[in-house]
Amino acid sequence: MLIVGSIVIRVDDLDAQTAFWTQALDYEVREPRDDDFALLRPRSGTGPNVSLDAVPAPRTLPPRIHLDLYAEDQQAEVARLIALGARVVPWDRMPEDADFVIMEDPEGVRFCVIDARDQLSSTKPA
C-alpha cells in the first residue's frame, strides 16, 4: 500500500516560500527545519504534507504537475492569496464556465484555486 506522504516543491528562497505556503495553507513547519528543506504540515492535522526543497530547478511551462487547492469561497481565497504575494495567471483559452483560477506563488510555482463550495459544504457535519 502507498499513501502520499508529502508533496515536494522546489524553491529558491526557502524562508520566503515557507512564509507564503504556511500562510496560504494554514500549515506549520515541522521542527527542526533544515537550512535547505522544510516539511510543512496542516495545523488541523488533516491533509497532505507539503515540503519545500531549496534546490535550483528550471521552471517549465506548463508545469508537469501542480496543486489544486479547493476553496469554499473561491473569490475570497484568491484575494487572500494575492495579498500574500501570489498572482493570477491569465490564460487565453480559459473556458467561460471554468471553476478554477490559475495562480502562481511568489516564485512562479503554479497552482489552481478550485471553486469547491458544493463539495466542501457537503462534507461538513450538520
Short mmCIF file of C-alpha atoms in Angstrom, two decimals:
data_model
loop_
_atom_site.label_atom_id
_atom_site.label_comp_id
_atom_site.label_asym_id
_atom_site.label_seq_id
_atom_site.Cartn_x
_atom_site.Cartn_y
_atom_site.Cartn_z
CA MET A 1 0.00 0.00 0.00
CA LEU A 2 1.17 3.52 -0.78
CA ILE A 3 0.00 6.89 0.51
CA VAL A 4 1.15 10.38 -0.40
CA GLY A 5 3.38 11.45 2.47
CA SER A 6 4.40 14.83 1.14
CA ILE A 7 4.16 16.93 -1.99
CA VAL A 8 7.58 18.48 -2.64
CA ILE A 9 8.02 21.92 -4.21
CA ARG A 10 11.46 23.09 -5.34
CA VAL A 11 12.16 26.64 -4.22
CA ASP A 12 14.88 29.28 -4.46
CA ASP A 13 14.16 31.25 -1.26
CA LEU A 14 13.24 28.77 1.46
CA ASP A 15 12.35 31.41 4.06
CA ALA A 16 10.08 33.42 1.74
CA GLN A 17 8.37 30.33 0.35
CA THR A 18 7.91 28.90 3.84
CA ALA A 19 6.21 32.14 4.88
CA PHE A 20 3.95 32.10 1.79
CA TRP A 21 2.88 28.45 1.91
CA THR A 22 2.36 28.27 5.69
CA GLN A 23 0.04 31.27 5.47
CA ALA A 24 -1.62 30.17 2.22
CA LEU A 25 -2.46 26.69 3.53
CA ASP A 26 -2.61 27.38 7.29
CA TYR A 27 0.25 24.93 7.76
CA GLU A 28 3.08 24.89 10.29
CA VAL A 29 6.73 23.97 9.96
CA ARG A 30 7.78 20.68 11.49
CA GLU A 31 10.78 21.45 13.65
CA PRO A 32 13.66 21.19 13.44
CA ARG A 33 13.80 22.73 9.98
CA ASP A 34 16.91 22.19 7.87
CA ASP A 35 18.73 25.01 6.09
CA ASP A 36 17.63 23.65 2.72
CA PHE A 37 14.41 21.73 3.46
CA ALA A 38 11.18 22.42 5.32
CA LEU A 39 8.33 20.00 5.90
CA LEU A 40 5.03 21.84 6.31
CA ARG A 41 2.11 20.08 7.94
CA PRO A 42 -1.53 21.01 8.42
CA ARG A 43 -2.26 22.74 11.73
CA SER A 44 -5.54 20.82 11.83
CA GLY A 45 -3.73 17.51 11.38
CA THR A 46 -5.79 16.73 8.27
CA GLY A 47 -4.33 16.75 4.77
CA PRO A 48 -1.07 16.02 2.99
CA ASN A 49 2.28 17.45 3.99
CA VAL A 50 3.93 19.94 1.66
CA SER A 51 7.72 20.01 1.65
CA LEU A 52 9.87 22.84 0.36
CA ASP A 53 13.23 21.81 -1.04
CA ALA A 54 15.79 24.56 -1.70
CA VAL A 55 17.31 23.07 -4.83
CA PRO A 56 17.72 25.08 -8.03
CA ALA A 57 15.36 23.71 -10.67
CA PRO A 58 14.50 25.15 -14.06
CA ARG A 59 10.93 26.37 -14.39
CA THR A 60 8.92 24.69 -17.14
CA LEU A 61 5.63 25.93 -18.54
CA PRO A 62 3.17 24.50 -18.46
CA PRO A 63 4.23 22.63 -15.34
CA ARG A 64 4.03 18.86 -15.42
CA ILE A 65 2.31 18.81 -12.03
CA HIS A 66 0.51 21.40 -9.93
CA LEU A 67 -1.64 21.69 -6.81
CA ASP A 68 -5.42 22.05 -6.99
CA LEU A 69 -6.50 23.91 -3.86
CA TYR A 70 -10.20 23.51 -3.10
CA ALA A 71 -11.97 26.60 -1.79
CA GLU A 72 -15.40 27.07 -0.26
CA ASP A 73 -15.21 30.78 -1.14
CA GLN A 74 -13.02 30.95 -4.24
CA GLN A 75 -13.09 34.75 -4.67
CA ALA A 76 -12.12 35.36 -1.05
CA GLU A 77 -9.28 32.82 -1.23
CA VAL A 78 -7.93 34.26 -4.49
CA ALA A 79 -7.93 37.74 -2.93
CA ARG A 80 -6.22 36.41 0.22
CA LEU A 81 -3.54 34.63 -1.81
CA ILE A 82 -2.91 37.77 -3.88
CA ALA A 83 -2.41 39.69 -0.63
CA LEU A 84 0.20 37.07 0.37
CA GLY A 85 2.11 37.61 -2.89
CA ALA A 86 0.52 35.18 -5.36
CA ARG A 87 -0.55 36.26 -8.84
CA VAL A 88 -3.41 35.27 -11.13
CA VAL A 89 -2.10 33.77 -14.36
CA PRO A 90 -4.09 34.84 -17.42
CA TRP A 91 -4.88 32.13 -19.93
CA ASP A 92 -6.45 32.95 -23.29
CA ARG A 93 -8.11 29.51 -23.51
CA MET A 94 -9.89 29.74 -20.14
CA PRO A 95 -13.40 28.25 -20.51
CA GLU A 96 -16.20 30.69 -19.70
CA ASP A 97 -17.63 28.28 -17.13
CA ALA A 98 -14.26 27.46 -15.52
CA ASP A 99 -14.45 26.50 -11.87
CA PHE A 100 -10.74 27.23 -11.39
CA VAL A 101 -8.39 30.20 -11.24
CA ILE A 102 -4.78 29.64 -12.30
CA MET A 103 -2.32 31.26 -9.92
CA GLU A 104 1.37 31.21 -9.13
CA ASP A 105 3.23 31.72 -5.88
CA PRO A 106 5.87 34.46 -5.48
CA GLU A 107 8.48 32.26 -7.21
CA GLY A 108 6.20 31.28 -10.09
CA VAL A 109 5.09 27.84 -8.89
CA ARG A 110 1.67 27.32 -10.48
CA PHE A 111 -1.45 26.10 -8.69
CA CYS A 112 -5.19 26.34 -9.20
CA VAL A 113 -7.86 27.52 -6.80
CA ILE A 114 -10.95 25.42 -7.43
CA ASP A 115 -14.49 26.55 -6.63
CA ALA A 116 -15.43 23.58 -4.47
CA ARG A 117 -18.20 25.11 -2.35
CA ASP A 118 -20.62 22.31 -3.27
CA GLN A 119 -18.10 19.59 -2.45
CA LEU A 120 -16.85 21.17 0.75
CA SER A 121 -20.25 22.15 2.11
CA SER A 122 -21.48 18.56 1.67
CA THR A 123 -18.62 17.24 3.84
CA LYS A 124 -19.43 19.46 6.82
CA PRO A 125 -21.32 17.88 9.69
CA ALA A 126 -24.91 19.09 10.02
#
